[in-house]
Backbone as a chain_set.jsonl record, in Angstrom:
{"seq": "NITDKSKLKLKMLKGFVGDITGGADVCKCIPRNQFVTESSIKFVLPDETAFIFLKSAKEEFIFTDKALIAIRGNSGASKKRYVTRFDYGEHPIKNVAFETAGFGLTDLDCEIKLEIGNESLSIDIEKNETDIAITYYRALVDVSKAIKRNNAKFNLSLNLIKNDTKIDLKESPENSLRAISTNVIDFTEALLIKFQPESYKDVFSAHFPGA", "coords": {"N": [[0.861, -1.081, -0.067], [0.372, 2.24, -0.69], [1.794, 4.77, 0.928], [0.732, 7.886, 3.133], [2.651, 9.817, 3.172], [4.148, 8.686, 1.215], [2.4, 9.069, -0.869], [2.415, 12.152, -0.822], [4.701, 12.848, -1.496], [4.903, 11.821, -4.081], [3.036, 13.78, -5.061], [4.456, 16.072, -4.802], [6.428, 15.809, -6.597], [4.73, 15.252, -8.997], [4.411, 18.124, -9.212], [6.594, 19.542, -9.169], [7.585, 18.32, -11.584], [5.383, 19.918, -13.409], [6.395, 22.321, -13.087], [8.601, 22.594, -14.367], [7.816, 21.653, -17.19], [5.341, 23.192, -17.766], [3.231, 22.76, -17.124], [1.996, 23.042, -14.44], [-0.035, 24.637, -13.816], [-2.092, 24.08, -15.399], [-5.492, 23.121, -15.238], [-7.821, 20.773, -14.252], [-11.177, 19.386, -14.756], [-12.811, 18.812, -11.959], [-14.955, 16.459, -11.24], [-18.251, 16.673, -9.551], [-19.493, 14.664, -8.157], [-17.122, 14.278, -6.84], [-16.374, 15.995, -5.259], [-16.511, 16.017, -2.693], [-14.265, 14.457, -1.904], [-11.796, 16.295, -1.738], [-9.694, 17.803, -0.011], [-9.558, 21.049, -0.239], [-12.386, 21.321, -0.231], [-13.298, 21.942, 2.097], [-12.91, 24.746, 2.668], [-15.285, 26.046, 1.7], [-18.16, 27.264, 2.668], [-20.522, 26.367, 5.195], [-23.349, 26.87, 4.525], [-23.36, 27.366, 1.761], [-23.307, 26.215, -1.869], [-20.574, 24.649, -3.872], [-20.627, 24.296, -7.162], [-18.686, 24.339, -9.526], [-15.443, 23.176, -9.863], [-12.138, 23.519, -10.242], [-9.164, 22.439, -10.842], [-5.332, 22.3, -10.611], [-1.81, 21.529, -10.141], [-0.505, 23.66, -9.14], [-2.585, 25.482, -8.339], [-6.054, 26.389, -7.206], [-9.579, 26.46, -8.374], [-12.675, 27.266, -6.909], [-16.096, 27.569, -7.695], [-18.688, 29.114, -5.741], [-22.507, 29.225, -5.386], [-22.335, 31.623, -4.26], [-19.709, 32.78, -4.157], [-16.418, 33.149, -5.551], [-13.6, 30.946, -4.624], [-10.447, 31.136, -4.34], [-7.29, 28.96, -4.337], [-4.13, 29.313, -4.2], [-0.827, 28.879, -5.073], [2.944, 29.045, -5.081], [4.338, 27.721, -6.669], [3.877, 24.525, -8.363], [5.223, 22.226, -6.869], [5.588, 23.49, -4.138], [3.924, 23.009, -0.972], [2.696, 25.181, 0.12], [-0.125, 27.308, 0.302], [-2.405, 30.028, -0.769], [-5.63, 31.699, 0.436], [-8.042, 33.135, -1.041], [-11.208, 34.532, -0.857], [-13.97, 35.783, -3.248], [-16.738, 37.105, -2.727], [-19.892, 37.451, -4.732], [-21.111, 39.526, -4.429], [-19.58, 41.905, -3.628], [-17.682, 41.595, -5.317], [-18.291, 41.545, -8.332], [-18.801, 39.118, -11.062], [-17.482, 39.656, -14.32], [-17.284, 40.223, -17.969], [-16.82, 37.872, -19.034], [-14.882, 35.316, -20.753], [-14.088, 32.988, -23.372], [-11.37, 30.544, -24.595], [-10.288, 29.037, -27.236], [-8.389, 25.656, -27.111], [-5.313, 25.361, -29.281], [-4.102, 23.58, -32.109], [-1.742, 22.349, -31.947], [1.358, 20.583, -30.877], [1.952, 21.993, -28.374], [-0.12, 23.709, -27.633], [-2.044, 22.881, -25.146], [-4.27, 23.269, -24.208], [-7.617, 24.781, -23.43], [-9.222, 27.915, -22.518], [-10.4, 30.035, -19.698], [-11.581, 33.047, -19.165], [-12.317, 35.804, -17.038], [-13.189, 38.509, -15.567], [-13.123, 39.318, -12.479], [-14.711, 41.726, -9.642], [-11.809, 43.59, -9.173], [-9.744, 42.349, -10.3], [-8.293, 40.348, -12.678], [-8.85, 36.946, -14.208], [-7.122, 34.085, -15.734], [-7.751, 30.718, -16.418], [-6.595, 27.992, -16.913], [-7.568, 25.209, -18.889], [-7.204, 21.833, -19.084], [-7.0, 20.243, -22.305], [-8.724, 17.751, -23.03], [-11.261, 18.423, -21.792], [-12.662, 20.318, -22.871], [-15.392, 20.193, -23.58], [-16.645, 19.944, -21.403], [-15.692, 22.585, -19.833], [-16.549, 24.425, -21.64], [-19.522, 24.501, -20.538], [-18.415, 24.912, -18.168], [-18.124, 27.891, -18.619], [-20.745, 29.148, -19.908], [-22.534, 28.819, -18.008], [-21.104, 30.495, -15.912], [-21.323, 33.179, -17.614], [-23.839, 32.972, -17.555], [-24.264, 33.755, -14.915], [-22.876, 36.22, -14.717], [-24.2, 38.098, -16.05], [-26.527, 37.757, -14.78], [-26.272, 38.759, -12.44], [-25.247, 41.683, -13.186], [-27.817, 42.601, -14.474], [-29.086, 42.989, -11.931], [-27.894, 44.37, -10.568], [-28.145, 46.953, -12.303], [-30.92, 47.418, -11.776], [-31.55, 47.777, -9.043], [-29.565, 50.284, -8.4], [-31.026, 51.854, -10.532], [-33.298, 51.815, -8.984], [-32.883, 53.122, -6.773], [-32.059, 55.954, -7.516], [-34.54, 56.466, -8.023], [-35.524, 56.634, -5.458], [-34.416, 58.58, -4.329], [-35.347, 60.731, -5.949], [-37.811, 60.746, -4.925], [-37.949, 61.225, -2.275], [-36.625, 64.296, -1.933], [-37.109, 66.991, -0.046], [-38.273, 69.862, 1.751], [-36.531, 70.926, 4.412], [-37.413, 73.005, 6.099], [-39.975, 72.757, 6.334], [-40.987, 70.884, 7.092], [-41.576, 68.792, 9.72], [-39.954, 67.341, 12.662], [-41.121, 64.833, 13.253], [-42.165, 63.885, 11.014], [-39.613, 63.74, 9.624], [-38.314, 62.103, 10.537], [-39.989, 59.688, 10.183], [-40.076, 59.508, 7.495], [-37.033, 58.866, 6.859], [-37.136, 56.307, 8.156], [-38.482, 54.682, 6.325], [-37.329, 55.171, 4.115], [-35.193, 53.479, 4.58], [-35.831, 50.981, 5.162], [-37.003, 50.389, 2.538], [-34.773, 50.45, 1.171], [-33.183, 48.304, 2.248], [-35.317, 46.423, 1.469], [-34.874, 46.397, -1.139], [-31.871, 45.364, -1.267], [-32.389, 42.913, -0.957], [-33.902, 41.915, -2.547], [-32.906, 42.823, -5.207], [-29.857, 42.197, -4.865], [-28.881, 39.597, -4.191], [-27.874, 37.265, -1.971], [-26.621, 34.678, -2.913], [-26.491, 32.932, -6.31], [-27.695, 30.331, -6.883], [-29.72, 29.639, -8.377], [-29.565, 30.296, -10.889], [-27.118, 28.861, -11.411], [-27.936, 26.491, -11.001], [-29.284, 25.747, -13.35], [-27.802, 25.247, -15.106], [-26.236, 22.969, -13.806], [-28.031, 20.078, -13.714], [-29.849, 18.455, -10.946], [-27.929, 19.137, -8.947]], "CA": [[-0.315, 0.053, 0.074], [1.264, 3.282, -1.01], [1.437, 5.524, 2.673], [0.263, 9.153, 3.098], [4.106, 10.299, 3.264], [4.656, 8.424, -0.557], [1.56, 10.102, -1.623], [3.018, 13.374, -0.415], [6.086, 13.189, -2.371], [4.421, 11.639, -5.584], [2.38, 14.978, -5.583], [5.48, 17.12, -4.927], [7.217, 15.203, -7.81], [4.182, 15.744, -10.23], [4.405, 19.608, -9.454], [7.555, 20.196, -9.825], [7.746, 18.092, -13.469], [4.555, 20.312, -14.135], [6.734, 23.911, -13.179], [9.197, 22.83, -15.361], [6.855, 21.532, -18.345], [4.515, 24.672, -17.947], [1.187, 22.158, -16.829], [1.315, 22.937, -13.018], [-1.506, 25.602, -13.481], [-3.679, 23.432, -16.108], [-6.669, 22.508, -14.234], [-8.537, 19.618, -14.553], [-12.366, 19.692, -14.08], [-13.641, 17.896, -10.63], [-16.566, 15.92, -11.121], [-19.213, 16.744, -8.542], [-19.677, 13.648, -7.274], [-15.615, 13.588, -5.828], [-15.962, 17.125, -4.489], [-16.289, 15.557, -1.021], [-12.721, 13.994, -1.815], [-10.88, 17.393, -2.277], [-9.102, 18.782, 0.691], [-9.676, 22.01, -0.111], [-13.746, 21.55, -0.194], [-13.116, 22.601, 3.499], [-12.879, 26.507, 2.258], [-16.779, 26.09, 1.067], [-19.071, 27.421, 3.798], [-21.557, 25.423, 5.456], [-24.434, 27.405, 3.556], [-23.259, 27.469, 0.433], [-23.146, 25.174, -2.386], [-19.808, 24.249, -4.835], [-20.921, 23.626, -8.564], [-17.496, 24.247, -10.323], [-14.138, 22.729, -9.224], [-11.045, 23.286, -11.025], [-7.645, 22.223, -9.895], [-4.093, 22.352, -10.976], [-1.08, 21.527, -9.017], [-0.347, 25.106, -8.653], [-3.586, 26.738, -7.978], [-7.206, 25.787, -7.55], [-10.859, 27.589, -8.467], [-14.58, 26.659, -6.483], [-17.115, 28.477, -7.871], [-19.85, 28.303, -5.29], [-23.506, 29.898, -5.57], [-22.065, 32.684, -3.207], [-18.333, 33.268, -4.331], [-15.236, 32.156, -6.163], [-12.872, 30.638, -4.117], [-9.416, 31.0, -5.254], [-6.257, 28.265, -3.811], [-2.765, 29.384, -5.184], [0.473, 28.642, -4.417], [4.146, 29.68, -5.755], [4.59, 26.373, -7.563], [3.397, 22.985, -8.243], [5.647, 21.414, -5.769], [5.105, 23.942, -2.728], [2.86, 22.797, -0.166], [1.838, 26.321, 0.88], [-1.039, 27.542, -0.44], [-3.135, 31.205, -0.384], [-6.814, 31.175, -0.177], [-8.552, 34.327, -1.312], [-12.753, 34.688, -1.616], [-14.206, 36.916, -3.881], [-18.337, 37.245, -2.684], [-20.134, 37.906, -6.261], [-22.067, 40.937, -3.731], [-18.936, 42.62, -3.497], [-16.95, 41.361, -6.327], [-19.095, 40.801, -9.394], [-18.219, 38.281, -12.297], [-17.594, 40.159, -15.441], [-16.403, 39.996, -19.036], [-16.217, 36.345, -19.431], [-14.615, 34.783, -22.415], [-13.66, 31.469, -23.609], [-10.157, 30.76, -25.424], [-10.326, 27.391, -27.242], [-7.306, 25.217, -27.578], [-5.137, 25.216, -30.482], [-3.673, 22.202, -32.793], [0.01, 22.072, -32.13], [1.693, 19.992, -29.73], [2.729, 22.92, -27.325], [-1.236, 24.481, -27.033], [-2.84, 21.59, -25.062], [-5.654, 23.816, -23.299], [-8.461, 25.94, -23.375], [-9.168, 29.109, -21.142], [-11.969, 30.454, -19.393], [-11.118, 34.129, -18.866], [-13.027, 36.705, -16.486], [-12.883, 39.534, -14.093], [-14.211, 39.59, -10.961], [-13.984, 42.737, -8.787], [-10.671, 44.115, -9.683], [-8.793, 40.914, -10.389], [-8.249, 39.443, -13.906], [-8.305, 35.482, -13.901], [-7.233, 33.543, -16.781], [-7.945, 29.595, -15.794], [-6.388, 27.172, -17.946], [-8.137, 23.848, -18.421], [-7.192, 20.767, -19.97], [-7.853, 19.972, -23.65], [-9.787, 16.774, -23.29], [-12.075, 18.799, -21.219], [-13.2, 21.257, -23.571], [-16.73, 19.774, -23.32], [-17.369, 20.443, -19.836], [-15.132, 23.792, -19.594], [-17.799, 25.149, -22.197], [-20.506, 24.397, -19.699], [-18.633, 25.853, -16.993], [-18.432, 29.326, -19.237], [-21.79, 29.128, -20.195], [-22.685, 29.133, -16.434], [-20.572, 31.692, -15.593], [-21.837, 33.989, -18.39], [-25.105, 33.725, -17.018], [-24.313, 34.583, -13.506], [-22.259, 37.27, -14.56], [-25.293, 38.593, -16.59], [-27.594, 38.311, -13.598], [-25.187, 40.487, -12.106], [-25.055, 42.831, -14.024], [-28.755, 43.19, -14.398], [-29.616, 43.058, -10.59], [-27.205, 45.926, -10.144], [-28.644, 47.815, -12.867], [-32.347, 47.34, -11.404], [-31.146, 48.362, -7.801], [-29.335, 51.582, -8.621], [-32.321, 52.821, -10.689], [-34.425, 52.21, -7.667], [-31.897, 54.065, -5.517], [-32.364, 56.792, -7.875], [-36.161, 57.003, -7.798], [-35.808, 57.163, -4.161], [-33.814, 59.902, -4.048], [-36.111, 61.684, -6.751], [-38.955, 61.06, -4.335], [-37.7, 61.831, -1.421], [-36.704, 65.376, -1.752], [-37.913, 67.386, 0.997], [-37.994, 71.159, 2.156], [-36.35, 70.446, 5.618], [-37.97, 73.91, 6.579], [-41.382, 72.682, 6.074], [-40.787, 69.212, 7.392], [-41.523, 68.662, 10.99], [-38.96, 66.332, 13.209], [-41.659, 63.328, 13.305], [-41.904, 63.658, 9.26], [-38.324, 63.348, 8.832], [-37.844, 60.395, 11.339], [-40.675, 58.654, 9.194], [-39.522, 59.573, 5.892], [-36.062, 58.009, 6.721], [-37.548, 54.906, 8.364], [-39.136, 54.361, 5.141], [-36.294, 55.157, 3.119], [-34.357, 52.439, 4.906], [-36.869, 49.745, 5.115], [-36.886, 50.268, 1.435], [-33.568, 50.086, 0.699], [-33.002, 47.064, 2.532], [-35.826, 45.455, 0.726], [-34.456, 46.306, -2.493], [-31.023, 44.796, -1.414], [-32.601, 41.6, -0.478], [-34.209, 41.416, -4.113], [-31.871, 42.836, -6.312], [-28.301, 42.02, -4.313], [-28.844, 38.653, -3.429], [-25.952, 36.758, -1.645], [-26.62, 33.588, -3.904], [-27.055, 32.498, -7.249], [-28.041, 29.096, -7.073], [-30.739, 29.198, -9.429], [-28.746, 30.451, -12.234], [-25.826, 27.435, -11.846], [-28.305, 25.187, -11.189], [-30.064, 25.394, -14.599], [-26.671, 24.397, -16.203], [-26.249, 21.543, -13.386], [-29.138, 19.549, -13.317], [-29.199, 17.675, -9.731], [-27.046, 19.939, -7.893]], "C": [[1.095, 1.445, 0.008], [1.204, 4.324, 0.715], [1.308, 7.007, 2.189], [1.747, 9.857, 2.377], [4.346, 9.973, 1.427], [3.74, 9.294, -1.251], [1.902, 11.59, -2.009], [4.185, 13.747, -1.512], [5.534, 12.687, -3.918], [3.825, 13.167, -6.121], [3.004, 16.011, -5.827], [5.871, 16.681, -6.369], [6.31, 15.672, -8.795], [4.247, 17.587, -10.497], [5.399, 19.786, -9.978], [7.848, 19.403, -11.339], [6.585, 19.338, -14.003], [5.166, 21.857, -14.432], [7.43, 23.655, -14.36], [8.803, 22.496, -16.924], [6.054, 22.464, -19.076], [3.266, 23.993, -17.933], [1.218, 22.505, -15.272], [0.158, 24.124, -13.14], [-2.55, 25.178, -14.647], [-4.267, 22.701, -15.25], [-7.262, 21.291, -14.897], [-9.878, 19.746, -13.638], [-12.738, 18.633, -13.034], [-14.693, 17.517, -10.741], [-17.434, 16.19, -9.74], [-19.534, 16.101, -7.609], [-18.245, 13.132, -6.582], [-15.475, 15.127, -5.502], [-15.67, 16.666, -2.96], [-14.82, 15.126, -0.901], [-11.737, 15.032, -1.788], [-10.693, 18.095, -1.058], [-9.577, 20.406, 0.964], [-11.527, 22.373, -0.35], [-14.069, 22.239, 1.264], [-13.276, 24.224, 3.565], [-14.734, 26.894, 2.067], [-17.225, 26.261, 2.826], [-20.189, 26.963, 3.881], [-22.933, 25.554, 4.454], [-24.434, 27.513, 2.551], [-23.108, 26.319, -0.672], [-22.224, 25.059, -3.96], [-20.801, 23.704, -6.293], [-19.685, 23.669, -9.112], [-16.089, 24.011, -9.326], [-12.978, 22.772, -9.988], [-9.742, 23.454, -10.316], [-6.312, 21.743, -10.784], [-3.092, 21.656, -10.065], [-0.766, 22.674, -8.546], [-1.38, 25.811, -8.094], [-5.2, 25.659, -8.347], [-8.119, 26.663, -7.457], [-12.263, 26.813, -8.334], [-15.182, 27.931, -6.985], [-18.368, 28.028, -7.017], [-21.116, 29.228, -5.932], [-23.312, 31.383, -5.049], [-20.287, 33.621, -3.785], [-17.474, 32.272, -5.07], [-14.373, 32.321, -5.11], [-11.56, 30.004, -4.23], [-8.027, 30.085, -4.321], [-4.843, 28.555, -4.503], [-1.707, 29.526, -4.743], [1.363, 29.028, -5.18], [4.1, 29.119, -6.899], [4.287, 25.474, -7.206], [3.508, 22.652, -7.121], [5.85, 21.967, -4.168], [3.818, 23.771, -2.373], [2.157, 24.469, 0.455], [1.252, 26.865, -0.164], [-1.896, 29.159, 0.109], [-4.252, 31.409, -0.508], [-7.368, 32.488, -0.298], [-10.387, 33.924, -1.752], [-13.09, 35.823, -1.91], [-15.937, 36.535, -3.721], [-18.909, 37.959, -3.796], [-20.575, 39.546, -5.939], [-20.938, 42.021, -3.994], [-17.645, 42.48, -4.553], [-17.419, 40.41, -7.571], [-18.518, 40.468, -10.518], [-18.39, 39.506, -13.318], [-16.865, 39.748, -16.534], [-15.947, 38.353, -19.337], [-15.987, 35.792, -20.661], [-14.231, 33.679, -22.205], [-12.684, 31.368, -24.829], [-10.352, 28.955, -25.717], [-8.457, 27.078, -27.481], [-6.873, 24.755, -29.048], [-4.747, 23.826, -30.997], [-2.208, 21.775, -32.852], [-0.119, 21.329, -30.767], [1.775, 20.573, -28.173], [1.085, 23.807, -26.821], [-2.109, 23.435, -27.087], [-3.786, 21.914, -24.257], [-6.245, 24.64, -23.718], [-8.63, 26.898, -22.117], [-10.343, 29.165, -20.829], [-11.363, 31.938, -18.585], [-12.327, 35.168, -18.168], [-12.371, 37.532, -15.568], [-13.662, 39.566, -12.938], [-13.587, 40.376, -9.692], [-13.004, 43.51, -9.411], [-9.523, 43.437, -10.191], [-9.445, 39.979, -11.667], [-7.908, 38.276, -13.842], [-8.558, 34.883, -15.352], [-6.99, 31.986, -16.367], [-7.9, 28.947, -16.812], [-6.889, 25.683, -17.763], [-7.858, 23.199, -19.889], [-7.616, 20.768, -21.136], [-8.792, 19.36, -24.237], [-11.461, 16.955, -22.438], [-13.08, 19.753, -21.834], [-14.711, 21.0, -23.651], [-17.486, 20.711, -22.004], [-16.825, 22.038, -19.397], [-16.459, 24.961, -20.398], [-18.921, 25.414, -21.02], [-19.933, 25.225, -18.588], [-18.637, 27.613, -17.544], [-19.426, 29.769, -19.596], [-22.325, 29.643, -18.535], [-22.539, 30.818, -15.866], [-20.881, 33.253, -16.246], [-23.064, 34.375, -17.69], [-25.455, 34.041, -15.704], [-23.92, 35.981, -13.598], [-23.5, 38.684, -15.049], [-26.875, 38.954, -15.739], [-27.271, 39.285, -12.531], [-25.493, 41.683, -12.081], [-26.605, 43.369, -14.271], [-29.695, 43.259, -13.025], [-28.915, 44.345, -10.168], [-27.823, 47.517, -10.82], [-30.166, 48.544, -12.426], [-32.164, 48.043, -9.833], [-30.612, 49.641, -7.988], [-30.494, 52.299, -9.439], [-33.497, 52.526, -9.852], [-34.083, 53.095, -6.641], [-32.356, 55.725, -6.235], [-33.891, 57.328, -7.549], [-36.302, 57.241, -5.879], [-35.222, 58.308, -4.034], [-34.573, 60.925, -4.671], [-37.302, 61.62, -5.614], [-38.95, 61.581, -3.009], [-36.821, 63.17, -0.826], [-37.187, 66.242, -0.937], [-37.214, 68.513, 1.405], [-37.903, 70.681, 3.956], [-36.993, 71.933, 6.64], [-39.603, 73.746, 7.215], [-41.863, 71.166, 6.67], [-40.658, 68.877, 9.352], [-40.605, 67.339, 11.458], [-39.805, 64.821, 13.202], [-41.684, 62.865, 11.668], [-40.832, 63.039, 8.979], [-37.897, 62.064, 8.947], [-38.826, 59.565, 10.335], [-40.503, 58.137, 8.213], [-38.112, 58.682, 6.029], [-36.494, 56.885, 7.329], [-38.036, 53.851, 7.199], [-38.209, 54.088, 3.961], [-35.586, 53.875, 3.552], [-34.685, 50.978, 4.646], [-36.796, 49.413, 3.563], [-36.029, 49.582, 0.67], [-32.861, 48.359, 1.149], [-33.564, 46.115, 1.994], [-35.221, 45.329, -0.726], [-32.672, 45.635, -2.361], [-31.071, 43.562, -1.088], [-32.999, 40.965, -1.937], [-33.612, 41.587, -4.959], [-30.456, 42.491, -6.025], [-28.307, 40.924, -3.442], [-27.5, 37.665, -3.264], [-25.94, 35.62, -2.431], [-27.287, 33.363, -5.248], [-26.998, 31.483, -7.954], [-28.907, 28.574, -8.037], [-30.348, 29.124, -10.533], [-27.446, 29.184, -12.436], [-26.89, 26.485, -11.409], [-29.105, 24.848, -12.327], [-28.941, 24.721, -15.743], [-26.145, 23.424, -15.331], [-27.17, 20.906, -13.092], [-29.054, 18.694, -12.097], [-28.818, 18.518, -8.938], [-27.703, 20.287, -6.836]], "O": [[2.233, 1.502, 0.472], [0.198, 4.229, 1.419], [1.686, 7.354, 1.07], [1.808, 10.309, 1.234], [4.637, 10.827, 0.59], [4.109, 10.129, -2.077], [1.748, 12.121, -3.109], [4.371, 14.785, -2.147], [5.889, 13.367, -4.88], [4.047, 13.644, -7.233], [2.657, 16.854, -6.655], [5.497, 17.413, -7.285], [6.786, 16.491, -9.581], [4.162, 18.179, -11.573], [5.441, 20.16, -11.15], [8.386, 20.09, -12.207], [6.884, 19.788, -15.109], [4.84, 22.556, -15.392], [7.114, 24.267, -15.38], [9.44, 23.041, -17.826], [5.943, 22.648, -20.288], [2.297, 24.424, -18.559], [0.164, 22.128, -14.76], [-0.505, 24.28, -12.115], [-3.615, 25.766, -14.833], [-3.761, 21.796, -14.586], [-7.068, 20.997, -16.076], [-9.939, 20.031, -12.442], [-12.967, 17.502, -13.465], [-15.598, 18.238, -10.322], [-16.909, 15.654, -8.764], [-19.825, 16.502, -6.482], [-18.093, 12.066, -5.986], [-14.309, 15.522, -5.488], [-14.704, 16.989, -2.269], [-14.19, 15.407, 0.118], [-10.596, 14.57, -1.822], [-11.457, 19.044, -0.879], [-9.877, 20.883, 2.058], [-11.908, 23.516, -0.601], [-15.029, 22.989, 1.438], [-13.765, 24.79, 4.543], [-15.22, 27.991, 2.339], [-16.811, 25.664, 3.819], [-20.971, 27.001, 2.931], [-23.439, 24.639, 3.803], [-25.516, 27.8, 2.038], [-22.68, 25.288, -0.152], [-22.795, 25.275, -5.028], [-21.579, 22.751, -6.242], [-19.43, 22.476, -9.278], [-15.837, 24.605, -8.278], [-12.828, 21.683, -10.542], [-9.368, 24.296, -9.499], [-6.412, 20.819, -11.592], [-3.627, 21.129, -9.089], [-0.741, 22.73, -7.316], [-1.116, 26.761, -7.357], [-5.438, 24.763, -9.157], [-7.947, 27.634, -6.72], [-12.828, 26.078, -9.143], [-14.816, 29.077, -6.724], [-19.019, 27.013, -7.264], [-20.848, 29.934, -6.905], [-24.094, 32.262, -5.409], [-19.994, 34.814, -3.712], [-17.64, 31.061, -5.214], [-14.205, 33.422, -4.585], [-11.371, 28.788, -4.237], [-7.711, 30.801, -3.37], [-4.563, 27.838, -5.464], [-1.551, 30.406, -3.896], [0.901, 29.488, -6.223], [3.891, 29.683, -7.973], [4.257, 25.196, -6.008], [2.598, 22.612, -6.293], [6.154, 21.252, -3.213], [2.816, 24.124, -2.995], [1.163, 24.581, 1.173], [1.742, 26.983, -1.287], [-1.97, 29.383, 1.317], [-4.507, 31.415, -1.712], [-7.027, 33.135, 0.692], [-10.735, 33.223, -2.702], [-12.789, 36.827, -1.264], [-16.421, 35.739, -4.525], [-18.506, 39.113, -3.945], [-20.489, 40.499, -6.713], [-21.306, 43.045, -4.571], [-16.712, 43.282, -4.507], [-17.179, 39.23, -7.826], [-17.771, 41.265, -11.086], [-19.335, 40.282, -13.176], [-15.895, 39.011, -16.36], [-14.89, 37.905, -19.781], [-16.83, 35.793, -21.558], [-14.0, 33.24, -21.078], [-12.955, 31.913, -25.899], [-10.488, 28.015, -24.934], [-7.578, 27.86, -27.843], [-7.555, 24.094, -29.831], [-5.08, 22.878, -30.287], [-1.675, 21.015, -33.661], [-1.013, 21.315, -29.921], [1.701, 19.932, -27.124], [1.084, 24.465, -25.781], [-2.736, 22.982, -28.044], [-4.265, 21.042, -23.533], [-5.673, 25.446, -24.452], [-8.242, 26.657, -20.974], [-11.272, 28.582, -21.388], [-10.763, 31.857, -17.513], [-13.33, 35.301, -18.869], [-11.318, 37.35, -14.955], [-14.835, 39.893, -12.754], [-12.617, 40.095, -8.989], [-13.433, 44.204, -10.333], [-8.458, 43.992, -10.461], [-10.454, 39.277, -11.746], [-6.752, 38.085, -13.467], [-9.581, 34.99, -16.027], [-5.865, 31.859, -15.885], [-8.774, 29.022, -17.676], [-6.691, 25.035, -16.735], [-8.043, 23.552, -21.054], [-8.718, 21.3, -21.272], [-9.489, 19.661, -25.206], [-12.411, 16.173, -22.4], [-14.193, 19.938, -21.342], [-15.277, 22.072, -23.863], [-18.328, 21.587, -21.805], [-17.551, 22.679, -18.637], [-17.044, 25.921, -19.898], [-19.123, 26.572, -20.651], [-20.612, 26.094, -18.041], [-19.151, 28.471, -16.827], [-19.367, 30.99, -19.744], [-22.407, 30.81, -18.15], [-23.278, 31.761, -15.584], [-20.734, 34.292, -15.602], [-23.397, 35.498, -17.311], [-26.542, 34.47, -15.319], [-24.379, 36.854, -12.861], [-23.604, 39.809, -14.562], [-27.787, 39.771, -15.874], [-27.846, 40.234, -11.998], [-25.883, 42.486, -11.233], [-26.713, 44.596, -14.278], [-30.889, 43.552, -13.084], [-29.441, 45.216, -9.475], [-27.943, 48.627, -10.303], [-30.517, 49.709, -12.613], [-32.895, 49.017, -9.652], [-31.481, 50.43, -7.615], [-30.9, 53.364, -8.974], [-34.598, 53.021, -10.092], [-34.816, 53.673, -5.839], [-32.914, 56.565, -5.53], [-34.236, 58.355, -6.965], [-37.121, 57.947, -5.29], [-35.887, 59.134, -3.408], [-34.584, 62.024, -4.116], [-37.781, 62.739, -5.433], [-39.852, 62.319, -2.612], [-36.398, 63.233, 0.329], [-38.354, 66.285, -1.326], [-35.987, 68.536, 1.505], [-38.841, 70.241, 4.621], [-36.991, 71.821, 7.866], [-40.188, 74.325, 8.13], [-42.954, 70.6, 6.6], [-39.602, 68.794, 9.98], [-40.531, 66.374, 10.698], [-39.166, 63.77, 13.15], [-41.318, 61.78, 11.217], [-40.793, 62.023, 8.286], [-37.407, 61.24, 8.176], [-38.256, 58.707, 9.661], [-40.607, 56.966, 7.848], [-38.06, 57.723, 5.26], [-35.91, 56.025, 6.669], [-37.981, 52.621, 7.189], [-38.242, 53.179, 3.131], [-35.404, 53.116, 2.6], [-34.025, 50.093, 4.102], [-36.547, 48.248, 3.253], [-36.171, 48.644, -0.115], [-32.244, 47.56, 0.445], [-32.983, 45.043, 1.824], [-35.13, 44.262, -1.333], [-32.168, 45.414, -3.462], [-30.023, 42.948, -0.893], [-32.599, 39.896, -2.397], [-33.524, 40.666, -5.771], [-29.743, 42.481, -7.028], [-27.924, 40.98, -2.273], [-26.555, 37.403, -4.009], [-24.77, 35.507, -2.797], [-28.496, 33.562, -5.372], [-26.562, 31.356, -9.098], [-28.923, 27.421, -8.469], [-30.583, 28.168, -11.273], [-27.022, 28.773, -13.516], [-26.459, 25.341, -11.552], [-29.628, 23.734, -12.364], [-29.107, 24.031, -16.748], [-25.374, 22.714, -15.977], [-27.401, 21.039, -11.89], [-28.014, 18.035, -12.12], [-29.582, 18.672, -7.985], [-27.141, 20.913, -5.938]]}, "num_chains": 1, "name": "protein.A"}
């Protein structure tokens, strides 16, 4: 039997080879029924659902219904990893693109490109998993469109509130001001719930039946 120590050495050797050949950052698409076997799944919060799991020797990307969790290292051989969380509400996904693999011996990966918040990502994926990667691309496009649409509706509603609550302070008694302020706060909170959802599970689920 292969011991855990031997497995770790083998993993580090594969990472070292990947660093040399340039394949350390080329991801595999982890099947959803295997998510629970991956150690990095522990970074997913109890109240969220993982839909996309991309893993290479150097980095991992987990897209949940609420956030992108990026686990990155300096090299494939290193055990040290840095975990970053990008909640969609604070770091919206935008400008999702897909680049197909070429036909040469050196161009062996396709890419999903996107911006999340202020960070640009280019995720390399093994060429033989192009069909799965395209499904991921389509899901992320729909999530980005839903976020953009919700932000537009939220901003439009806020502008309507501003226009409807212009008050002459000299003519408005204190109680009226307090009531108006309370109504504006309540309405804004309702808008946040409606147009700034924490979860986009319904959008992801449309691309991953049975999730």
